[in-house]
GROMACS .gro file of N, CA and C in nm:
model
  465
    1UNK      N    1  13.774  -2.318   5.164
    1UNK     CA    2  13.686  -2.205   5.152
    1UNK      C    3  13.648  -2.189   5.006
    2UNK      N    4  13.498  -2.157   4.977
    2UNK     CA    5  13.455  -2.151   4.861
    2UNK      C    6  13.392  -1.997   4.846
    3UNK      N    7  13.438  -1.987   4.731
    3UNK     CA    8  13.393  -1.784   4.699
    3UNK      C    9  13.291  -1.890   4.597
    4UNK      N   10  13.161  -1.859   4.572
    4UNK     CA   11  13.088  -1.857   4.468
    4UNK      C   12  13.052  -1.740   4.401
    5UNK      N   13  13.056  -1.715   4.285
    5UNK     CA   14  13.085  -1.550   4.238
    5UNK      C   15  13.053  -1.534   4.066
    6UNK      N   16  12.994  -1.535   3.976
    6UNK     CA   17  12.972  -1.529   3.864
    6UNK      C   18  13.123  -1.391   3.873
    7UNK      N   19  13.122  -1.290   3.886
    7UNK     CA   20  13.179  -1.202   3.870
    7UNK      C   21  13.364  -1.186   3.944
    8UNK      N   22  13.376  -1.259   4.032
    8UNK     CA   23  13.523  -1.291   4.077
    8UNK      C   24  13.553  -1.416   3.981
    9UNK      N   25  13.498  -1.499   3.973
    9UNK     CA   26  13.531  -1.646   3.847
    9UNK      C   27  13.596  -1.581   3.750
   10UNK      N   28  13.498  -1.491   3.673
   10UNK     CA   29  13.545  -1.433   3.525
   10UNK      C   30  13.662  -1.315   3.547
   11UNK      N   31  13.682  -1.301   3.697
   11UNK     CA   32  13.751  -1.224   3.729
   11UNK      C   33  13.762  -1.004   3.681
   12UNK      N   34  13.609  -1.051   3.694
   12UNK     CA   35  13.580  -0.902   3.659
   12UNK      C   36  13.577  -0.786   3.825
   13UNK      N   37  13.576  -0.946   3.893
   13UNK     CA   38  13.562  -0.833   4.078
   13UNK      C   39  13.665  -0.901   4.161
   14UNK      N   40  13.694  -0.801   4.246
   14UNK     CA   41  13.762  -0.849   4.382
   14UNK      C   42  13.694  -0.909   4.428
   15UNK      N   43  13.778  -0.984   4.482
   15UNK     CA   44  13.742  -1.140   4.578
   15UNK      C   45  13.672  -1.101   4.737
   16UNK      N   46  13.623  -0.992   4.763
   16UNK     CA   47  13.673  -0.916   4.923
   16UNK      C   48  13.599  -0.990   5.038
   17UNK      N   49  13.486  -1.077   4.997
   17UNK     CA   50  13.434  -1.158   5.140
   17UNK      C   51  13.531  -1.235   5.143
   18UNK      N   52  13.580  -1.320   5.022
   18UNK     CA   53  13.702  -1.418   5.038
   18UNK      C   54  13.774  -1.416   5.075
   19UNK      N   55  13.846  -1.266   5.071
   19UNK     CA   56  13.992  -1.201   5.105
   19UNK      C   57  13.959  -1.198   5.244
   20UNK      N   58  13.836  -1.167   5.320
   20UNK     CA   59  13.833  -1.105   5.447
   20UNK      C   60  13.823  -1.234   5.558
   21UNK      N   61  13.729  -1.360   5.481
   21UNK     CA   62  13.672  -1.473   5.558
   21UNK      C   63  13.851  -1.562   5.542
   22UNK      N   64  13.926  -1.518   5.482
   22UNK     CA   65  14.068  -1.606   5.430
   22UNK      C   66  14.120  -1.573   5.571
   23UNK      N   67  14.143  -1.396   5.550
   23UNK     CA   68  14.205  -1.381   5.678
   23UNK      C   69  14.203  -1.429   5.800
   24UNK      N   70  14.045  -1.415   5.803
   24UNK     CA   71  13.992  -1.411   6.002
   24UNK      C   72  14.025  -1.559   6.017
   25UNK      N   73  14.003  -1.651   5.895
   25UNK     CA   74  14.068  -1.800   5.951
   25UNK      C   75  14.174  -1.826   5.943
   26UNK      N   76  14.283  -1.761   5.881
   26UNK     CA   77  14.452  -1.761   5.928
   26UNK      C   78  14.422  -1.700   6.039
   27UNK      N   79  14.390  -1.572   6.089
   27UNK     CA   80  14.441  -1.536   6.229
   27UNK      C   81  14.396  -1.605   6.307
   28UNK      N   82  14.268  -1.699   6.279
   28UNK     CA   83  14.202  -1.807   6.414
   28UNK      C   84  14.325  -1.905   6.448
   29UNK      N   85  14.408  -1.934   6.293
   29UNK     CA   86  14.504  -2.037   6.319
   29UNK      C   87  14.467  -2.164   6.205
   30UNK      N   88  14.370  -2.173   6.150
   30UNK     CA   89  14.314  -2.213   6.036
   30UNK      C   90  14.380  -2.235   5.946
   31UNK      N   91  14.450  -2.365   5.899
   31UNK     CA   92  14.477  -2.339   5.704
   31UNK      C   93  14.431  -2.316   5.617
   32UNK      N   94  14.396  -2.235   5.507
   32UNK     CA   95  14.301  -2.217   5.445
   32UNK      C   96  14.365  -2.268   5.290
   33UNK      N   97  14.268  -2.334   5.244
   33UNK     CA   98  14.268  -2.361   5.067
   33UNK      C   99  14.141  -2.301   5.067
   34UNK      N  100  14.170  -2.205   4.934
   34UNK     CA  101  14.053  -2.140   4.843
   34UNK      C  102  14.009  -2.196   4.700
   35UNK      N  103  13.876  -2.166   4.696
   35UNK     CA  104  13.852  -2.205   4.562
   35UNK      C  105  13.732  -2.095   4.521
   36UNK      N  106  13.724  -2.093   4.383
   36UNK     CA  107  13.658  -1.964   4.361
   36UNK      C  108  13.580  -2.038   4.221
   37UNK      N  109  13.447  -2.083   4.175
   37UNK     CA  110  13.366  -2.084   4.106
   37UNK      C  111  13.277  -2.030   4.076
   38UNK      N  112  13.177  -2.033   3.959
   38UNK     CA  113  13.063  -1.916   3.888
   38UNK      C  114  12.937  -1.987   3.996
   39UNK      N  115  12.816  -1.892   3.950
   39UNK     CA  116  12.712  -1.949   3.998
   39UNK      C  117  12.647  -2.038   3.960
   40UNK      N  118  12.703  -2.173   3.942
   40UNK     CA  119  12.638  -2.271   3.900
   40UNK      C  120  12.653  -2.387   3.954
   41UNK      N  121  12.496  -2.441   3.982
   41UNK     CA  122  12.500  -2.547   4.083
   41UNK      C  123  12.575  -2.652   4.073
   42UNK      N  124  12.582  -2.708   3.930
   42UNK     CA  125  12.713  -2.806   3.937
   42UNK      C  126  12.849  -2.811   3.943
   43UNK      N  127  12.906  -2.707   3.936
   43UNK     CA  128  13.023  -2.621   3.991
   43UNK      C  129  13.046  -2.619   4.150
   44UNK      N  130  12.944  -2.588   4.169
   44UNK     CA  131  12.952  -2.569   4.332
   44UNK      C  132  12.908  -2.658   4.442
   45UNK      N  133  12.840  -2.759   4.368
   45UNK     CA  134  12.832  -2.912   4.433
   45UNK      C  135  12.986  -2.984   4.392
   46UNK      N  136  13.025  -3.011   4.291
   46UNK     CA  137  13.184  -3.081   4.290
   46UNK      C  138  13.286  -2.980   4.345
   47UNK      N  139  13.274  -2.882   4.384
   47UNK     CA  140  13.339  -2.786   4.411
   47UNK      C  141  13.353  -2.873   4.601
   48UNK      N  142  13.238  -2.830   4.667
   48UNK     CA  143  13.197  -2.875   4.781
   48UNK      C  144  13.191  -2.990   4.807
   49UNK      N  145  13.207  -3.093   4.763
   49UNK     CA  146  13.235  -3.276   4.786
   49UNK      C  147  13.407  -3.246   4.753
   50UNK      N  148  13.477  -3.188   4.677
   50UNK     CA  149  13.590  -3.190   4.652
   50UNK      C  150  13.640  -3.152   4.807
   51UNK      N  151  13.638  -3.053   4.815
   51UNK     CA  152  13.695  -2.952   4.979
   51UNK      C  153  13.630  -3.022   5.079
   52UNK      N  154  13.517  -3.074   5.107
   52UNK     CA  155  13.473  -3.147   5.187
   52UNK      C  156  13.575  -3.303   5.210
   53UNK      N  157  13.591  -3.315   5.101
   53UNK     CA  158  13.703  -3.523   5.109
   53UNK      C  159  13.820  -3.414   5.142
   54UNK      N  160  13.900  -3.314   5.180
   54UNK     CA  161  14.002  -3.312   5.226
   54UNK      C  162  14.012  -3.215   5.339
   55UNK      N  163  13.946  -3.179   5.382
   55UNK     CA  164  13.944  -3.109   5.493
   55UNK      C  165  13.781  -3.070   5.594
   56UNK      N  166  13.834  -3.050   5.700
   56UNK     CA  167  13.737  -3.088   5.820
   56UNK      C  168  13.590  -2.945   5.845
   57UNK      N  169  13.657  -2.852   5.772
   57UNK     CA  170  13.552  -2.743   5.783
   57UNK      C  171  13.558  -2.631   5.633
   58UNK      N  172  13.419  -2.686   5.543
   58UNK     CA  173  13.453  -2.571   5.448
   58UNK      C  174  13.350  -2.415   5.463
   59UNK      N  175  13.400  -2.364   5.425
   59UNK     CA  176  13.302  -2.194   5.466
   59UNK      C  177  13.274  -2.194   5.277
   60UNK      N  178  13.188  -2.144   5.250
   60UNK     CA  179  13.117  -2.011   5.161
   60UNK      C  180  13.115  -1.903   5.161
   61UNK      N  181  13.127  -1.852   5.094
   61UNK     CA  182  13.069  -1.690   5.051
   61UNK      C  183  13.001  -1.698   4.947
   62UNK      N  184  12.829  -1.650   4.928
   62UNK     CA  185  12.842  -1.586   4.842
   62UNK      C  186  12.719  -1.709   4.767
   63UNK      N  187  12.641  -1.631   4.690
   63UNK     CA  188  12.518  -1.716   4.646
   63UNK      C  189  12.406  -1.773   4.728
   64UNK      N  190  12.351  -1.658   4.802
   64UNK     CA  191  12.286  -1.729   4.940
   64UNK      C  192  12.137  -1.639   4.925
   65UNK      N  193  12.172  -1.562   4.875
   65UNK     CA  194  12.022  -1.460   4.855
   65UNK      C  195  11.941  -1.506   4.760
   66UNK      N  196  11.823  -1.406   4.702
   66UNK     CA  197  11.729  -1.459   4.639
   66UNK      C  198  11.738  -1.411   4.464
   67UNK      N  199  11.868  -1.390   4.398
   67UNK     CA  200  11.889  -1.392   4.298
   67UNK      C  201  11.865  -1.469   4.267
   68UNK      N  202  11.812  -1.443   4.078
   68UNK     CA  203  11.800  -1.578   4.040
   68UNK      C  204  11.934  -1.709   4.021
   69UNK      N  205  12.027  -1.635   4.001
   69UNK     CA  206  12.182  -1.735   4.018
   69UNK      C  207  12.180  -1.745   4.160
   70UNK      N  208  12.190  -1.688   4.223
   70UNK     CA  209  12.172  -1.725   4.400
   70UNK      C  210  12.116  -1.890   4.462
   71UNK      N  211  12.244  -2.021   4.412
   71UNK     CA  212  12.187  -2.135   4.389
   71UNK      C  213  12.295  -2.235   4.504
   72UNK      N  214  12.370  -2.137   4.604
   72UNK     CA  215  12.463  -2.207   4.680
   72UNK      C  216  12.379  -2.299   4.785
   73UNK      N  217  12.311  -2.261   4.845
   73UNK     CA  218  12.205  -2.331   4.937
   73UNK      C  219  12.127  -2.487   4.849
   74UNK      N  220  12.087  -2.469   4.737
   74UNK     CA  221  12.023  -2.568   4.646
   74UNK      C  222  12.128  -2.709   4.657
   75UNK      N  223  12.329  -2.607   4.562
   75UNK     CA  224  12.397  -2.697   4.556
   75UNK      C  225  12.455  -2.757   4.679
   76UNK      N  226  12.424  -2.683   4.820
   76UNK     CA  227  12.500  -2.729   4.922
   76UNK      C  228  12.409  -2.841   4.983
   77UNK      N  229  12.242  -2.845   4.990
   77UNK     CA  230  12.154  -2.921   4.979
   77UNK      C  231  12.162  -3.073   4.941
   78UNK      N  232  12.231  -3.038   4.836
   78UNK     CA  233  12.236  -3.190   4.759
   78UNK      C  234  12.326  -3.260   4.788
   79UNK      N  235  12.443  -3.205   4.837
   79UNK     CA  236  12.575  -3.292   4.875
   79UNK      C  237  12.598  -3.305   5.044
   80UNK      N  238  12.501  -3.260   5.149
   80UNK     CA  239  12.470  -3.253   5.248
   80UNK      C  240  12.463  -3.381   5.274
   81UNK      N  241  12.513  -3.444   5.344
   81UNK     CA  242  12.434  -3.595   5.458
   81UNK      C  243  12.383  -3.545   5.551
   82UNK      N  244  12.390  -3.502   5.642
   82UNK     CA  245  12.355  -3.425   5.755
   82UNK      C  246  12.296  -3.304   5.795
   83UNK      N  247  12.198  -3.227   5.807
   83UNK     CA  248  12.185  -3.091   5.785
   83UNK      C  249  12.202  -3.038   5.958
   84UNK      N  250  12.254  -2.962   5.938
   84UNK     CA  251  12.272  -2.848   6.062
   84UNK      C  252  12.193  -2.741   6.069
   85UNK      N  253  12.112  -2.722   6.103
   85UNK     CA  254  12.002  -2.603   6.094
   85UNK      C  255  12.026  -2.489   6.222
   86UNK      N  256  12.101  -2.570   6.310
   86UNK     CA  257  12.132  -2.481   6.440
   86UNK      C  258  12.189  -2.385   6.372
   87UNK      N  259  12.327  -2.395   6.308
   87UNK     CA  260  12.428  -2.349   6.297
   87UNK      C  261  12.392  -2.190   6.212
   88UNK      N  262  12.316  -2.285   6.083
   88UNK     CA  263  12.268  -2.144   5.994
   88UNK      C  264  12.142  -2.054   6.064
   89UNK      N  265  12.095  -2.086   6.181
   89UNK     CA  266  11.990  -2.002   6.220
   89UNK      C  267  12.097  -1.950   6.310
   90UNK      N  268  12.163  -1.975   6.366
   90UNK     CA  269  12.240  -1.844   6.429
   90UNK      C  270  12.340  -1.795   6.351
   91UNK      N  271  12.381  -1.814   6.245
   91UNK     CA  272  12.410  -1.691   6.182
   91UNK      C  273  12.342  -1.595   6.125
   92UNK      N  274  12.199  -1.634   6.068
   92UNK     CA  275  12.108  -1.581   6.065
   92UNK      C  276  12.020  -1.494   6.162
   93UNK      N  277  11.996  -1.564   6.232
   93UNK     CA  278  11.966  -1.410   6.391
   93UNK      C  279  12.017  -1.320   6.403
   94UNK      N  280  12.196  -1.380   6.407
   94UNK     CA  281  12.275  -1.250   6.437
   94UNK      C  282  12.280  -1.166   6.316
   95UNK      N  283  12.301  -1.184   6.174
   95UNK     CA  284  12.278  -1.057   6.081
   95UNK      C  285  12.128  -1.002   6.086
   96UNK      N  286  12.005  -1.047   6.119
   96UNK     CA  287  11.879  -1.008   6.120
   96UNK      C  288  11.896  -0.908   6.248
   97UNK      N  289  11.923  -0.952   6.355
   97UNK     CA  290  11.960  -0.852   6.457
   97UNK      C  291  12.028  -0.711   6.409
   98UNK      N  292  12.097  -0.733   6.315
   98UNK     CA  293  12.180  -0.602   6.265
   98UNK      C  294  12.148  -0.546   6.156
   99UNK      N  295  12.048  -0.596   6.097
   99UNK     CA  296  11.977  -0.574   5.968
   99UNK      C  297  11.845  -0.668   5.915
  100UNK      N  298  11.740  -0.588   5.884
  100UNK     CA  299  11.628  -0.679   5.861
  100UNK      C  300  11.696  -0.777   5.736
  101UNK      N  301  11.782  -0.689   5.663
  101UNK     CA  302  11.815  -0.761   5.509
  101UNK      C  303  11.893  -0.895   5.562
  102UNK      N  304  11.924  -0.923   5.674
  102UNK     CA  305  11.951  -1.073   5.739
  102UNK      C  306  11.862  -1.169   5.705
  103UNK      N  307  11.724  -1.149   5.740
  103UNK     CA  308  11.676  -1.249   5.753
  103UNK      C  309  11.670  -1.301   5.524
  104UNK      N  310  11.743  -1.264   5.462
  104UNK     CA  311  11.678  -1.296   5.355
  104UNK      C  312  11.817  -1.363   5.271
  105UNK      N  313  11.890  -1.390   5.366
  105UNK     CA  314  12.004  -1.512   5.337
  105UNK      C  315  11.921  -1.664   5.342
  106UNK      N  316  11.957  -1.786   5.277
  106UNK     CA  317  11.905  -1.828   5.283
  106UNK      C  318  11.997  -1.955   5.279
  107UNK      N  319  12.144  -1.897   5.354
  107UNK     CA  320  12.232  -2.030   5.409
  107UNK      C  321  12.177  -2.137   5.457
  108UNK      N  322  12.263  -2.240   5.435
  108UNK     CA  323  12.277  -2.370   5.551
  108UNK      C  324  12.389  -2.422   5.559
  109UNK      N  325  12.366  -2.488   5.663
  109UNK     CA  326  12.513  -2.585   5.722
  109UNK      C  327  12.468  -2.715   5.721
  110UNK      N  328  12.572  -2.808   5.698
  110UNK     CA  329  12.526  -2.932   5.723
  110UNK      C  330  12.676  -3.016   5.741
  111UNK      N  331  12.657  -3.134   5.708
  111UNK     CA  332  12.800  -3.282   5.757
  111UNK      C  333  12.787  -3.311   5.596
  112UNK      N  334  12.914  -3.317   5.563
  112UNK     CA  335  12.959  -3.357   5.455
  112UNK      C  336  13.084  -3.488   5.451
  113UNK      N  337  13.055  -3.642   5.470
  113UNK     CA  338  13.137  -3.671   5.520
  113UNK      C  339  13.164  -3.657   5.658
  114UNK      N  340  13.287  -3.661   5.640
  114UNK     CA  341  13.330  -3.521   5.809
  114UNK      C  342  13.398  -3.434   5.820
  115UNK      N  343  13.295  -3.370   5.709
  115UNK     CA  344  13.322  -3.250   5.729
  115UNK      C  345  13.222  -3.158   5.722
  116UNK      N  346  13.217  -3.012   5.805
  116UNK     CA  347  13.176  -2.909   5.826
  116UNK      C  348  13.139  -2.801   5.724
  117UNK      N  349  12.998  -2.812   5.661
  117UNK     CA  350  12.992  -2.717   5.523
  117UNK      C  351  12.936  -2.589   5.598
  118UNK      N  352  12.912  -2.442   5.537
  118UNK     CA  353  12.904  -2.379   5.633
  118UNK      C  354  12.848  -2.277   5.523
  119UNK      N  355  12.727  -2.205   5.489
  119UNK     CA  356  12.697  -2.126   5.372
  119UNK      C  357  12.702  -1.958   5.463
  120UNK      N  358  12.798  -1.884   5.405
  120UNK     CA  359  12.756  -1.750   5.441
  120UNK      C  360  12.735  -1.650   5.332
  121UNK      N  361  12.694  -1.517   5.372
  121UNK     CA  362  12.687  -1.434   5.235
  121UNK      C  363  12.791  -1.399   5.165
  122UNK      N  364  12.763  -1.302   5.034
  122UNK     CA  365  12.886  -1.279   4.991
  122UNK      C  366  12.943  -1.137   5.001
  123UNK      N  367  12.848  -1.106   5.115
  123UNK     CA  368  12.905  -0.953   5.174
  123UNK      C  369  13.061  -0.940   5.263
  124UNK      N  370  13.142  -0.916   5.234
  124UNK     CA  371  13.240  -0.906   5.355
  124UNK      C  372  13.208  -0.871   5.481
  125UNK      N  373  13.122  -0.775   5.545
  125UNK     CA  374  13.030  -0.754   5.662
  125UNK      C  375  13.006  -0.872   5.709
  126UNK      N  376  12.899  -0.949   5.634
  126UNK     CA  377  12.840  -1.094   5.687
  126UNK      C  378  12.923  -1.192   5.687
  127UNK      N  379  13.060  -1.201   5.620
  127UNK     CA  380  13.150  -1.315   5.670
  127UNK      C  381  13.219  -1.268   5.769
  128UNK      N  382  13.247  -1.135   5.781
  128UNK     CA  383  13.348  -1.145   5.918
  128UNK      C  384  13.236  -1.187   6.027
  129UNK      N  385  13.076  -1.109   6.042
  129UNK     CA  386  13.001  -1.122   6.118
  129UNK      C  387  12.974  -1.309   6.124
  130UNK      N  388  12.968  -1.361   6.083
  130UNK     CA  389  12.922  -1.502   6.023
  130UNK      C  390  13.010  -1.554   6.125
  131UNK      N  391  13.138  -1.563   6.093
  131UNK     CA  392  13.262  -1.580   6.110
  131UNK      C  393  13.266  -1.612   6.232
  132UNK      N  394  13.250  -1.421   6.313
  132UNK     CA  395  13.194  -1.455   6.450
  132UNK      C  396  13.120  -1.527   6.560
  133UNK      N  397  13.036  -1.566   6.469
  133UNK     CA  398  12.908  -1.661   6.528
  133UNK      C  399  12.960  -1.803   6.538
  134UNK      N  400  13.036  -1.847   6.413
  134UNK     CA  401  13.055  -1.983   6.460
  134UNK      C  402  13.207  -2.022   6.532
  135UNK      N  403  13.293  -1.898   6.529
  135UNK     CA  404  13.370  -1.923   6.569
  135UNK      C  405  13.422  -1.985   6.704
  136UNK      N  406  13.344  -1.958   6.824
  136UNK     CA  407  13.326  -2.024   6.953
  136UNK      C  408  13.337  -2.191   6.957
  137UNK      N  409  13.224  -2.203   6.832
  137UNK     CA  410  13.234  -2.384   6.844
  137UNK      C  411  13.236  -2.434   6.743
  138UNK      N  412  13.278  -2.378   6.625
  138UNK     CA  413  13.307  -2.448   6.512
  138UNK      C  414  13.454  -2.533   6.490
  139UNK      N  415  13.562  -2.508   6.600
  139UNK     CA  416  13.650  -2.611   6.640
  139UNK      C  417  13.594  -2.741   6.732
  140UNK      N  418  13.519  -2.713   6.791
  140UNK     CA  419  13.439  -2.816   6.888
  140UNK      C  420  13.343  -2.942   6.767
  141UNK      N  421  13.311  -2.848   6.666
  141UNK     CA  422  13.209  -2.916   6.564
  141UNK      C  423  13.292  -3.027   6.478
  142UNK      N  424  13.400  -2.958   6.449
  142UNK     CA  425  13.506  -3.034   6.346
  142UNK      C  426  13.588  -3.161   6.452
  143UNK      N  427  13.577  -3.099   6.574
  143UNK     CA  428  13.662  -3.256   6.642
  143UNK      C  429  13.593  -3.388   6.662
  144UNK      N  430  13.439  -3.322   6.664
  144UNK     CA  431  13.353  -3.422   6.692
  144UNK      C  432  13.334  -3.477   6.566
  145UNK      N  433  13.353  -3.433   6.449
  145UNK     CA  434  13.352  -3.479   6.356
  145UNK      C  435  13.493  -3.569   6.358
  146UNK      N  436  13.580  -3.534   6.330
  146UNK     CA  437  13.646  -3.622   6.314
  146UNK      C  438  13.726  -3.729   6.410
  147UNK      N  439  13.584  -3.740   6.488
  147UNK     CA  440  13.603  -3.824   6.614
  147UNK      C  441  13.736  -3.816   6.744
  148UNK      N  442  13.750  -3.683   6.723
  148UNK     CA  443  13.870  -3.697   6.825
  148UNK      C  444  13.781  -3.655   6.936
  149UNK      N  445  13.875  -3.706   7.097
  149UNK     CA  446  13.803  -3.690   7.232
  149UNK      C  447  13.824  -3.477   7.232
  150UNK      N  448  13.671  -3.449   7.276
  150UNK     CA  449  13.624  -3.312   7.314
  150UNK      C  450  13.686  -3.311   7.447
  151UNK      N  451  13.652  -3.191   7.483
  151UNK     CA  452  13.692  -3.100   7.627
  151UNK      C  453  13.583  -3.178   7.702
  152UNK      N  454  13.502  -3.198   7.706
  152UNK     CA  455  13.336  -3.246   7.790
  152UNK      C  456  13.370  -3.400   7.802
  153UNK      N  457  13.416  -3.458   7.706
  153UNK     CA  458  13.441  -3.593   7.722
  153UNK      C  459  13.554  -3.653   7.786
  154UNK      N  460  13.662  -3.561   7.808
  154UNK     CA  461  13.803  -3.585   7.913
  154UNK      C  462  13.767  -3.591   8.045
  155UNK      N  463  13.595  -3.500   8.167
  155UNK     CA  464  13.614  -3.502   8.256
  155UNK      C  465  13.561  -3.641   8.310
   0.00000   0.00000   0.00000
């Protein structure tokens, strides 16, 4: 899990989407490693190839709007093989559904390797909400990634 944060880095703020998106994936059952960098795209591209070579699903918070530092989408862009567009338009529906200020995230998901990159905001609201959305099949996403036999493929 990656906090991108000019202001948690320098450690001037609480971590609280991090703290909240940490939780909901321990209670899913999830191990979680955190990492917490500024807003800067090259930070957050080696940041994201790093967590990506060791594990099967990384999440974001945070750098997804239209600030001008707001550059997580750019750096997640570049280290992408694969783009997932399903994934970030339904997290996107579902905060637009609950707020017009949804539609002005400007996440993505994509295959990194094999692994699962996953951009959400850096609101605590929108990661637990986020959270929600992929939680159904974002274990289904990571097996297929790492080629193990699915539920659909046993019958």
């Amino acid at each position: 899990m990656l906090t991108v944060s000019d202001g948690v880095s320098a450690g001037e703020r609480e971590d609280g989407s991090g703290d909240l998106l940490a939780a909901e994936l321990t209670a899913a059952g999830w191990e979680v490693e955190r990492r917490v960098v500024p807003d800067d795209q090259d930070a957050i591209e080696v940041a994201l190839a790093e967590l990506a070579a060791r594990a099967g699903l990384v999440l974001t918070t945070g750098g997804t709007g239209f600030g001008p530092r707001d550059v997580t989408p750019e750096a997640t862009a570049r280290v992408v093989d694969r783009p997932a567009p399903g994934i970030a338009e339904a997290v996107r529906a579902d905060a637009t559904a609950k707020t017009p200020h949804g539609m002005l995230s400007r996440g993505l998901a994509g295959v990194v390797g094999s692994a699962l990159v996953v951009n959400l905001p850096g609101s605590p609201g929108a990661c637990r909400d986020g959270w929600r959305v992929l939680s159904p099949a974002v274990g289904h996403a990571v097996g297929l990634l790492a080629q193990e036999t699915t539920e659909h493929e046993q019958t």
